[in-house]
XYZ file of C-alpha atoms in Angstrom:
585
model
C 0.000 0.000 0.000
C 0.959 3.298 -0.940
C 1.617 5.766 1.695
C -0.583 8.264 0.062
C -3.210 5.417 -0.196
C -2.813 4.435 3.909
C -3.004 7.890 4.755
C -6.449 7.888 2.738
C -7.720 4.555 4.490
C -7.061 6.133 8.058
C -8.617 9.299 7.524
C -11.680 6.950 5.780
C -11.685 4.581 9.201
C -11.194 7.939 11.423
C -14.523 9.484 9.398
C -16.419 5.947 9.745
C -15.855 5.806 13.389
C -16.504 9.198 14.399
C -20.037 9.710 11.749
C -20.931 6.526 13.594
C -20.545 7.802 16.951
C -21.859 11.050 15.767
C -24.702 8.901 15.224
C -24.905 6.884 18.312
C -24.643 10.078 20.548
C -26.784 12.391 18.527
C -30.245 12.269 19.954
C -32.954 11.586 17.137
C -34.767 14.210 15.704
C -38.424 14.525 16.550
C -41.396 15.701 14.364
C -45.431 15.632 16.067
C -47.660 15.872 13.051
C -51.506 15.909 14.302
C -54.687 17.141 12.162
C -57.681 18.797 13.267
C -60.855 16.368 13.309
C -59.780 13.886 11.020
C -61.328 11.266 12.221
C -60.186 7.514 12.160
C -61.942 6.177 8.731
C -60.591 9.539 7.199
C -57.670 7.562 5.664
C -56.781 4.954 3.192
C -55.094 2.453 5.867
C -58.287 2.691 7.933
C -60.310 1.567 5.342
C -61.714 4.023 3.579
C -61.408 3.643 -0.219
C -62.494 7.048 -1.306
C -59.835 9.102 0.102
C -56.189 9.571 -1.371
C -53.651 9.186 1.949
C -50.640 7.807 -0.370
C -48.233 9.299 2.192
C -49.752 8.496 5.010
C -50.853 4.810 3.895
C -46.814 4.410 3.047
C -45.761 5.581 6.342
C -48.112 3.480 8.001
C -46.564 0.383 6.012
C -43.040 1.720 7.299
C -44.134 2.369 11.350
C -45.515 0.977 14.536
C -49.223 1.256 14.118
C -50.931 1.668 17.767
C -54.721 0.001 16.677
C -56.239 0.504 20.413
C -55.472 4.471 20.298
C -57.553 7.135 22.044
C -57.436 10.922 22.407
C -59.983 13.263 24.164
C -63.373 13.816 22.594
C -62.204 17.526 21.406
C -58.898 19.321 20.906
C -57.543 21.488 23.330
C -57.513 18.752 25.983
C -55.755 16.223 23.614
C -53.189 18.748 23.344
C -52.458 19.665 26.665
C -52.418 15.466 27.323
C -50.546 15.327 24.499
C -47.649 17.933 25.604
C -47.864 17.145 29.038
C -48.533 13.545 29.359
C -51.011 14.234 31.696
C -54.904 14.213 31.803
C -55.956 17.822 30.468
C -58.147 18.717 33.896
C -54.695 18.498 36.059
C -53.723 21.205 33.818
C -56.073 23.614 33.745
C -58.046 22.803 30.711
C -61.464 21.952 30.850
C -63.291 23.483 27.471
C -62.262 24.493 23.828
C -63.717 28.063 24.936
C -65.245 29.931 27.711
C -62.285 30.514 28.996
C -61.094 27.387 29.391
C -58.577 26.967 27.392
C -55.368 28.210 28.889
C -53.184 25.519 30.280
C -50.867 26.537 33.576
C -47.495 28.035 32.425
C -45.932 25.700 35.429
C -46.781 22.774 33.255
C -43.770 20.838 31.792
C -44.539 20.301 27.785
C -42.611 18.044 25.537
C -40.912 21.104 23.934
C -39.487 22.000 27.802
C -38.303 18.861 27.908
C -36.386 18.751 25.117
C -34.866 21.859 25.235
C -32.779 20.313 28.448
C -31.101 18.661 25.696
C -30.575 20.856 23.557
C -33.160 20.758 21.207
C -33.975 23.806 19.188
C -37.959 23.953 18.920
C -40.740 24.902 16.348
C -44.822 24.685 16.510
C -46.363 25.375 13.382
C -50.117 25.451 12.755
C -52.803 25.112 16.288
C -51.411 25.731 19.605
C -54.929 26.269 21.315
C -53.410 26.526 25.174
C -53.497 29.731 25.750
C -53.243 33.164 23.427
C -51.425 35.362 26.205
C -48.540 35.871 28.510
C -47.871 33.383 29.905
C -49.390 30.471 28.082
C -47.679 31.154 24.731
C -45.844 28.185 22.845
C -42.893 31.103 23.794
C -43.675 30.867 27.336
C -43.793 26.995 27.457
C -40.718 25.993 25.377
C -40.307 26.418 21.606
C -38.193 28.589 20.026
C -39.828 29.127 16.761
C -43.952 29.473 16.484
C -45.605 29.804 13.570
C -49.526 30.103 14.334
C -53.087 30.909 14.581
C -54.905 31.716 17.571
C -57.698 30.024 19.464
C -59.256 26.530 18.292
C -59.491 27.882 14.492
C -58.633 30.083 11.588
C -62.025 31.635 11.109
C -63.272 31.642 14.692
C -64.031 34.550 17.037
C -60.245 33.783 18.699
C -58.884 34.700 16.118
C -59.692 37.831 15.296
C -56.804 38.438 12.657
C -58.854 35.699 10.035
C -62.154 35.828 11.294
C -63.454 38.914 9.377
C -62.059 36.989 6.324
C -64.861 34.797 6.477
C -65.084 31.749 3.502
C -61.194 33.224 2.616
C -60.503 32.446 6.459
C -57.821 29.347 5.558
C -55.941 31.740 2.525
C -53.494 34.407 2.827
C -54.092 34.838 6.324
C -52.529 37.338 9.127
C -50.502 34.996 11.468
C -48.270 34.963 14.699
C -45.288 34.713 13.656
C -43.000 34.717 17.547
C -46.126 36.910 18.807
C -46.233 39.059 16.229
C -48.451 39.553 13.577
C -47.328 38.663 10.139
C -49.182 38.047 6.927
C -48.712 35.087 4.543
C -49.722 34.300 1.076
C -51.467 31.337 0.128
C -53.397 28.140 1.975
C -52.461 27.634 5.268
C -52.111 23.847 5.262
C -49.263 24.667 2.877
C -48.187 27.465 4.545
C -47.818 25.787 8.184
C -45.989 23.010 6.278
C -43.484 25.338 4.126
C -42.958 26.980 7.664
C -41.834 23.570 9.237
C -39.751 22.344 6.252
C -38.128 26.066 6.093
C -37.433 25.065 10.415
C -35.837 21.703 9.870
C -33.517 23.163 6.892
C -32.610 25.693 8.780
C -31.829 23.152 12.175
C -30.714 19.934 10.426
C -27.014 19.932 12.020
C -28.572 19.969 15.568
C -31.525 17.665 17.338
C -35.209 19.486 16.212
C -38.493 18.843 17.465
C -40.827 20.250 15.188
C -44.629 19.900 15.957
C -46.612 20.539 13.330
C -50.300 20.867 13.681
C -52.624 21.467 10.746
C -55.815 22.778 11.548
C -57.582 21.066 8.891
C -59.379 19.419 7.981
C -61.273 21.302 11.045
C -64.637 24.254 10.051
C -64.837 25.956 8.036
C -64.351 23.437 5.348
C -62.238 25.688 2.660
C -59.723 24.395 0.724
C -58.074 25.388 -3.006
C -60.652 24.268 -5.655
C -57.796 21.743 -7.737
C -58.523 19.373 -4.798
C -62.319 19.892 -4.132
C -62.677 19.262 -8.013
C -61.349 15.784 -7.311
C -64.173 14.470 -5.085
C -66.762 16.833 -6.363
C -68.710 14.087 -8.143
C -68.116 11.733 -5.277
C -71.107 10.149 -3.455
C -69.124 9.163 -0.194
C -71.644 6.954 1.171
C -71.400 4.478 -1.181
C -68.502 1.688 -2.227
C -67.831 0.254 0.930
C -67.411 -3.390 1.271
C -69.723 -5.369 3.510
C -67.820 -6.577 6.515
C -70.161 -5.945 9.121
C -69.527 -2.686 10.033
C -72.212 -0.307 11.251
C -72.366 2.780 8.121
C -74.647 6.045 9.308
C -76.771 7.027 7.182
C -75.400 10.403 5.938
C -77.127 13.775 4.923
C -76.384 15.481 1.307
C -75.240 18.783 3.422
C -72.865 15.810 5.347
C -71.675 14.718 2.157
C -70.703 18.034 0.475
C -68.587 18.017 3.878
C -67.292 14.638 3.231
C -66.142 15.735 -0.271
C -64.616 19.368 1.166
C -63.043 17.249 4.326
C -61.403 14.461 2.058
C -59.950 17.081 -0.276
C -58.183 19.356 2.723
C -57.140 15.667 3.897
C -55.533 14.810 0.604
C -53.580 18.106 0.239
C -52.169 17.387 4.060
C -50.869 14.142 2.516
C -49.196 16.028 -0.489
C -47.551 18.432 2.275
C -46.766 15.367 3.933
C -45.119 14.093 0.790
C -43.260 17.184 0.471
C -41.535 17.370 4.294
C -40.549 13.287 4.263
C -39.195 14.041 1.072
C -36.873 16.882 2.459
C -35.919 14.598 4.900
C -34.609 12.435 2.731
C -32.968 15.238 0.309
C -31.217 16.236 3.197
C -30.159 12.576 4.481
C -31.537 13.174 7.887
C -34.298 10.615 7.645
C -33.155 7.514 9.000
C -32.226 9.725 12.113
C -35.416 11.471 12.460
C -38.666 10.261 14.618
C -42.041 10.911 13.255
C -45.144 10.423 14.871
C -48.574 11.036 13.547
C -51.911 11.304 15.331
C -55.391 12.883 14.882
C -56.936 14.888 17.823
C -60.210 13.693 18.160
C -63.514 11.832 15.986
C -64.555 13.798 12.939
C -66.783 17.003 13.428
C -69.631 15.682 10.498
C -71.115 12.402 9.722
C -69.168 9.884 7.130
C -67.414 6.975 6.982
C -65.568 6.180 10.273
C -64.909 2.511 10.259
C -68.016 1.869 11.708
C -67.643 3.646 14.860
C -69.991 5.386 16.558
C -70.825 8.592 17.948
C -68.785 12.005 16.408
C -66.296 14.712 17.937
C -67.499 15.564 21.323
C -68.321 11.926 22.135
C -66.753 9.210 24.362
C -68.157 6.979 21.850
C -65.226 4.939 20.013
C -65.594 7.619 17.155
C -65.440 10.307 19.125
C -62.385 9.262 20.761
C -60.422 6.624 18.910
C -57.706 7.838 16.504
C -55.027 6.418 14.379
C -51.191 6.391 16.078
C -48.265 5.847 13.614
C -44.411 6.128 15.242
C -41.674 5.932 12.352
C -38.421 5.343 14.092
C -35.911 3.985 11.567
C -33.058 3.607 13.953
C -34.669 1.643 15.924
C -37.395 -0.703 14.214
C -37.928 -1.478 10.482
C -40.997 -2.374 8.562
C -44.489 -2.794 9.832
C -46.584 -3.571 13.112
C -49.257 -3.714 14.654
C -50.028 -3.048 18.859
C -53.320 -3.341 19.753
C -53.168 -3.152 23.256
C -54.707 0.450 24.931
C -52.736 3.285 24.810
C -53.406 6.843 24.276
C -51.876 10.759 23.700
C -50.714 10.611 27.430
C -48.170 8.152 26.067
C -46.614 10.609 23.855
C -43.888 12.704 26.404
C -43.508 9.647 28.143
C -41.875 7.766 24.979
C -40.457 11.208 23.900
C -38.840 11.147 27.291
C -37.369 7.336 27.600
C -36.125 8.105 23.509
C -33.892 11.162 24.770
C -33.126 10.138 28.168
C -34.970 12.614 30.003
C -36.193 11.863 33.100
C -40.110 12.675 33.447
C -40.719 15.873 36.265
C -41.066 13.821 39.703
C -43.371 16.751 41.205
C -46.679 15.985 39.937
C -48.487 13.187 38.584
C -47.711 11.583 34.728
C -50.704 9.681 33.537
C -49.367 8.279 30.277
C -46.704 5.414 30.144
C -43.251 5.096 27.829
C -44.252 3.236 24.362
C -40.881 1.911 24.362
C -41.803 -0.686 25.530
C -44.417 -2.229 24.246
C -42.825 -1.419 20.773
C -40.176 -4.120 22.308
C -42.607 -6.602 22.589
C -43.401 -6.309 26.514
C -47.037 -5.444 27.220
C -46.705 -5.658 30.891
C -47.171 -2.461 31.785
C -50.122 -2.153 29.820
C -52.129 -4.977 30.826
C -54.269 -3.800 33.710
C -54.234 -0.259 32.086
C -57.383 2.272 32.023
C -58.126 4.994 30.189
C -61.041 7.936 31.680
C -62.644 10.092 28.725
C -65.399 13.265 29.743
C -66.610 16.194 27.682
C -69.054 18.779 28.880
C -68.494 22.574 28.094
C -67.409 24.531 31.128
C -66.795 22.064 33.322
C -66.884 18.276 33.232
C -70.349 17.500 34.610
C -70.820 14.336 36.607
C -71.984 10.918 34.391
C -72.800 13.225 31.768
C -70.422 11.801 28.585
C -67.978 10.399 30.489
C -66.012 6.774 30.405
C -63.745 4.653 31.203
C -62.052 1.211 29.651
C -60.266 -1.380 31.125
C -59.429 -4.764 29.878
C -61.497 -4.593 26.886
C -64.491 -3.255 28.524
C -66.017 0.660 28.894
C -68.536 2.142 30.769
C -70.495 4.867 29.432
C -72.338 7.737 31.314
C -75.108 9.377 29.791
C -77.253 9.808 32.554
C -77.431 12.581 35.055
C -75.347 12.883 39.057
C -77.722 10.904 41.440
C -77.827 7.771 38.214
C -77.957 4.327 39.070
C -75.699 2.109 37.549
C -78.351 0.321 35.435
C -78.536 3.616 34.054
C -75.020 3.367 32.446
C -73.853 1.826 29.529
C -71.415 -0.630 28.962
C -69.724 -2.527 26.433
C -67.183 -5.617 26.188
C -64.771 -3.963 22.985
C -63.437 -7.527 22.325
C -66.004 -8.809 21.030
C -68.212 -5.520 20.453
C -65.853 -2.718 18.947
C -68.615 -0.848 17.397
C -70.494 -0.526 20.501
C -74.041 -1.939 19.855
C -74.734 -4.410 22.648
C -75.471 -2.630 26.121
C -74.405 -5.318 28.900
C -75.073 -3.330 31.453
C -78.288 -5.549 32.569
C -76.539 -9.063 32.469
C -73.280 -7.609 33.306
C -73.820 -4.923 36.015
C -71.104 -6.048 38.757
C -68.610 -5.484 36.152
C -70.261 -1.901 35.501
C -69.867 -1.382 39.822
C -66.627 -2.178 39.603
C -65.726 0.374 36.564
C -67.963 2.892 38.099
C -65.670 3.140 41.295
C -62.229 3.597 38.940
C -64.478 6.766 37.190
C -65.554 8.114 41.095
C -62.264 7.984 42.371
C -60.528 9.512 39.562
C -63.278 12.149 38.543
C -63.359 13.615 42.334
C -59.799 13.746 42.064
C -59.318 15.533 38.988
C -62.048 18.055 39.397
C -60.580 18.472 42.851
C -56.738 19.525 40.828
C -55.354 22.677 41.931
C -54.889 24.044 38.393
C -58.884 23.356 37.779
C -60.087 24.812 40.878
C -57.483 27.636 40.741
C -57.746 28.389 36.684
C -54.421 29.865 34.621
C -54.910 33.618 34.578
C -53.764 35.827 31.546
C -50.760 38.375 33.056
C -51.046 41.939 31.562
C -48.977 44.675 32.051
C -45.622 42.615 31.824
C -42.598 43.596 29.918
C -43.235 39.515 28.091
C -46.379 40.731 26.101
C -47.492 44.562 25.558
C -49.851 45.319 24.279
C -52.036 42.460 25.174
C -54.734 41.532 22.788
C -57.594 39.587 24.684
C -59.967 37.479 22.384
C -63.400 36.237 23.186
C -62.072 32.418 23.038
C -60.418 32.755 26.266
C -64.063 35.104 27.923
C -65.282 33.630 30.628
C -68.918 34.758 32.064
C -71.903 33.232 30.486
C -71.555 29.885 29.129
C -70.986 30.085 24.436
C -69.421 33.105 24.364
C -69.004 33.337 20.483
C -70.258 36.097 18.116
C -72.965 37.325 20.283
C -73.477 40.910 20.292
C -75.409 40.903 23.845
C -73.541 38.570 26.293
C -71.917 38.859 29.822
C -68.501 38.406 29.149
C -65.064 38.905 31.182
C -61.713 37.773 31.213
C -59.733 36.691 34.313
C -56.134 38.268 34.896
C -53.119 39.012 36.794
C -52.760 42.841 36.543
C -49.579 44.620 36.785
C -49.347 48.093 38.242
C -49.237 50.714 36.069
C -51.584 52.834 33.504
C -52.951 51.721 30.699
C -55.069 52.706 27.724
C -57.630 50.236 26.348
C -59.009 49.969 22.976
C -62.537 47.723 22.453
C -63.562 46.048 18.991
C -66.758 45.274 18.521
C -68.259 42.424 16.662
C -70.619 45.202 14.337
C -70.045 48.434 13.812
C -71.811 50.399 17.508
C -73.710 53.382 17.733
C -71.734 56.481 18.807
C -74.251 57.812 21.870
C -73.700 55.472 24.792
C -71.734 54.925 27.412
C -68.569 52.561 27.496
C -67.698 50.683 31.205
C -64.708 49.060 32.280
C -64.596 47.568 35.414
C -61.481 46.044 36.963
C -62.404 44.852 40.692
C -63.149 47.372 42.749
C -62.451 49.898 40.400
C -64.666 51.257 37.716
C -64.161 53.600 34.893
C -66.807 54.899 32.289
C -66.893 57.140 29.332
C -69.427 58.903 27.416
C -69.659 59.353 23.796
C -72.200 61.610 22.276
C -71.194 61.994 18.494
C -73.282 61.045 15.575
C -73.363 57.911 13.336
C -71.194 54.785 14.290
C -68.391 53.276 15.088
C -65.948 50.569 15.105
C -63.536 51.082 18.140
C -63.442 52.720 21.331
C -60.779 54.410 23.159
C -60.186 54.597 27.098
C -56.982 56.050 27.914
C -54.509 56.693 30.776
C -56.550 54.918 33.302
C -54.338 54.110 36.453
C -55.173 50.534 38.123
C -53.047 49.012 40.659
C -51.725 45.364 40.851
C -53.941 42.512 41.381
C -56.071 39.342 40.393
C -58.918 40.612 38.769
C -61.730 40.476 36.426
C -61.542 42.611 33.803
C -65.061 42.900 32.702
C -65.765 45.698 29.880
C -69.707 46.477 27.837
C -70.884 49.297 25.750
C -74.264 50.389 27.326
C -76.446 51.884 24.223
C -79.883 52.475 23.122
C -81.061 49.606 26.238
C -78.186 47.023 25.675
C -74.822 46.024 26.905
C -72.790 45.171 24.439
C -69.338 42.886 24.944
C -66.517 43.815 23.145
C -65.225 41.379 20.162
C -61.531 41.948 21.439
C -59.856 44.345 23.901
C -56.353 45.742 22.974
C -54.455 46.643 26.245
C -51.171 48.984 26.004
C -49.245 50.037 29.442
C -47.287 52.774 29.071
């Protein structure tokens, strides 16, 4: 050998052995893709043969399918489970509005987690856990945001899209780091182009990047090129029969079908375009992928014969598809069926990295790891506790439990007997037709005192009874915008003109002026309130014609925990303010 040609092989062994422990030592990549009421028939690998998932089916055949899955009947409580591991009323959330949903800035989320190792971290897409200081994706770990506010583009939360009406989903005014920032184009693509532009931009270094379309969530928009591909489409018929329950559908649910399977189908092209960039930039086989839906679908269609929709602790409400591509680690396909859920997710996040989960409060959701290693001990005896009332959870009212292959089901009212419930054996009843409750009601007593014990505790969780309250007047967010999806007062605060609204907060010191949006333009004779505590300011306005804002400047309020509860008194009514813009000086 040559000298120059032994020089060459050393410097090739010293490059083998050091990219191999570059790859040994390098923790893996992460990216959390969820969508926005897709529910689980909404794909091809489910079943469902009108819909094209070509991505998604693929990554399926290259993953760890989880087939017993479940999520909470409605977003913003699967993703504070999801981030925190832990059941969503321990953190504060207990709605999708009124208020309640703002989970507590103490809790530890995935992206916290990771950034003890030195993870740089991006959200792109639906945060819904809070709009203000200190409930931020900012305030609770990731370095990068790109999103919307409240549970949807279009919504009365967010206010920078919502005037945009049935153009809600394109070229809409986003938070871009807390500031506003407008995009061009639809915003499935643009969350998308926003995580792909992340990883690029991060590929030397470990990312997490959780990216969270809010489709194929209301209202159902999407670019026309993809609604003309299921326009024709009758999507109640063409299913095989194999004995699975098929509601009837509506022709208004249909149209929704055919606008829901074409947003789905352009999330799997944006999908196609981000695994593919993974590849181009030879960070796939080192990156972690995991892909879940948040709840059941939001309109009747195909959903692999489940039953009951979002908002329901039926199967459909509640069961969702969970796919974990870790090439590293395992190859090919498989299938778990035993029950796990979005608890699981920081937990397996956690054992991945080597992080030890926080020891100071209680984790409800168990590592994967190991059940993707064949051992299902763990998860033998396991339960799982679903609820969904707005406001607050409201006993036996939709609320379950499953253990072992069998769920009870509350539909009843407080003072219910248990022949009252329902319950069902999933072996052998998945679809949830037979109510055993009659023949079977010991087993029913004996579920019924797992759902006591943990619904008194959980309603009895200091971050429930003592809710997260919005911080104004801090140097981390002025001005402070506050939006009627985080109101509380009277229960559906949405687009009402005439409703008792207020917002809970931690008030800094200092003097302020205040600027009020109304949902319609307002008459300019009345007489504007704002009342913080014990202090209460009011202004009169006596000009002609009407208008869209009003202005109450350089009021002085001291620091405290207050209600900050504005109206617009005019021509007999009290009107609540759309949003309230809040500048300290």
């Amino acid at each position: 050998m040559t000298s120059a040609a032994r020089i060459a092989s050393i410097f090739l062994s010293f490059f083998i052995v050091h990219a191999n422990a570059f790859s040994q030592n390098t923790p893996p990549n992460i990216i959390l893709i969820i969508t926005d009421d897709q529910g689980y028939g909404d794909f091809g690998f489910t079943g469902n043969p009108h819909i094209s998932t070509p991505t998604l089916d693929q990554l399926a055949q290259e993953s760890v399918e989880f087939t017993n899955f479940y999520v909470s009947p409605v977003c913003a409580p699967t993703r504070s489970s999801l981030m925190t591991g832990r059941y969503s009323l321990r953190t504060g959330i207990r709605d999708t509005y009124n208020g309640g949903a703002m989970m507590a800035t103490e809790e530890h989320t995935i992206a916290e987690l990771l950034k003890k190792k030195n993870y740089v971290t991006g959200i792109f897409g639906k945060w819904h856990l809070g709009d203000n200081y200190p409930m931020r994706p900012s305030d609770q770990g990731f370095d990068e945001s790109v999103i919307h506010l409240s549970g949807g583009m279009g919504q009365v939360g967010d206010f920078t899209t919502y005037y945009q009406g049935n153009r809600s989903y394109f070229d809409p005014v986003l938070w871009h780091n807390n500031q506003q920032q407008s995009y061009q184009g639809y915003c499935s693509d643009i969350f998308a182009e926003e995580a792909i532009k992340f990883i690029e931009k991060n590929k030397d270094q470990p990312f997490f990047t959780y990216l969270s379309f809010n489709a194929p969530h209301t209202p159902l928009q999407v670019p026309d090129e993809y609604y003309q591909k299921y326009k024709d489409l009758d999507p109640s018929e063409g299913f095989v029969e194999d004995g699975k329950p098929f509601y009837p559908m509506s022709e208004s649910q249909k149209e929704d079908a055919r606008k829901v399977y074409a947003m789905v189908e352009n999330i799997d092209d944006n999908l196609n375009k981000l695994f593919s960039k993974l590849e181009e930039l030879e960070i796939d086989d080192r990156t972690i992928i995991i892909f879940l839906t948040d709840n059941g679908p939001q309109q009747q269609r195909y959903v692999a014969g489940l039953r009951g929709l979002k908002g329901n602790v039926f199967q459909g409400g509640v069961r969702a598809p969970l796919l974990i591509h870790y090439p590293e680690k395992y190859q090919g396909s498989k299938k778990i069926d035993q029950l796990t859920a979005h608890l699981d997710i920081l937990p397996t996040i956690a054992e991945v990295v080597g992080i030890d989960l926080p020891n100071d409060r209680k984790i409800d959701g168990k590592s994967l790891i190991p059940l993707m290693n064949g051992d299902a001990g763990n998860f033998q005896n396991r339960s799982f506790f679903s609820y969904w009332n707005r406001k607050y959870p409201e006993r036996y009212n939709n609320i379950s439990i499953q253990k072992s292959g069998w769920k009870l089901v509350g539909k009843t009212d407080y003072q219910a007997p248990i022949e009252e419930f329902e319950l069902y054996n999933l072996t052998e009843d998945p679809y949830e037709l037979t109510n055993l409750i009659s023949s079977q009601t010991s087993k029913g007593r004996e579920l019924k005192i797992e759902m006591d014990e943990l619904y008194e505790e959980l309603i009895q969780e200091n971050h429930l009874v003592n809710q997260p309250l919005i911080q104004i007047g801090f140097e981390e967010e002025n001005p402070v915008f506050l939006n009627r999806n985080d109101a509380a007062g009277q229960r559906g605060i949405w687009a009402q003109e005439e409703i008792y609204g207020y917002w809970n907060v931690l008030l800094a010191s200092g003097t302020y002026d205040f600027t009020f949006k109304f949902v319609k333009d307002v008459p300019s004779q009345g007489t504007m309130y704002l009342e913080t505590g014990p202090i209460v300011n009011q202004t009169k306005l006596e000009s002609e014609g009407k208008i869209e804002f009003i202005e109450m400047k350089d009021i002085q309020l001291p620091g405290m925990k207050t209600q900050i509860i504005p109206f617009y008194q005019v021509n007999g009514k009290q009107i609540f303010p759309f949003w309230v813009e809040i500048h300290k000086k």
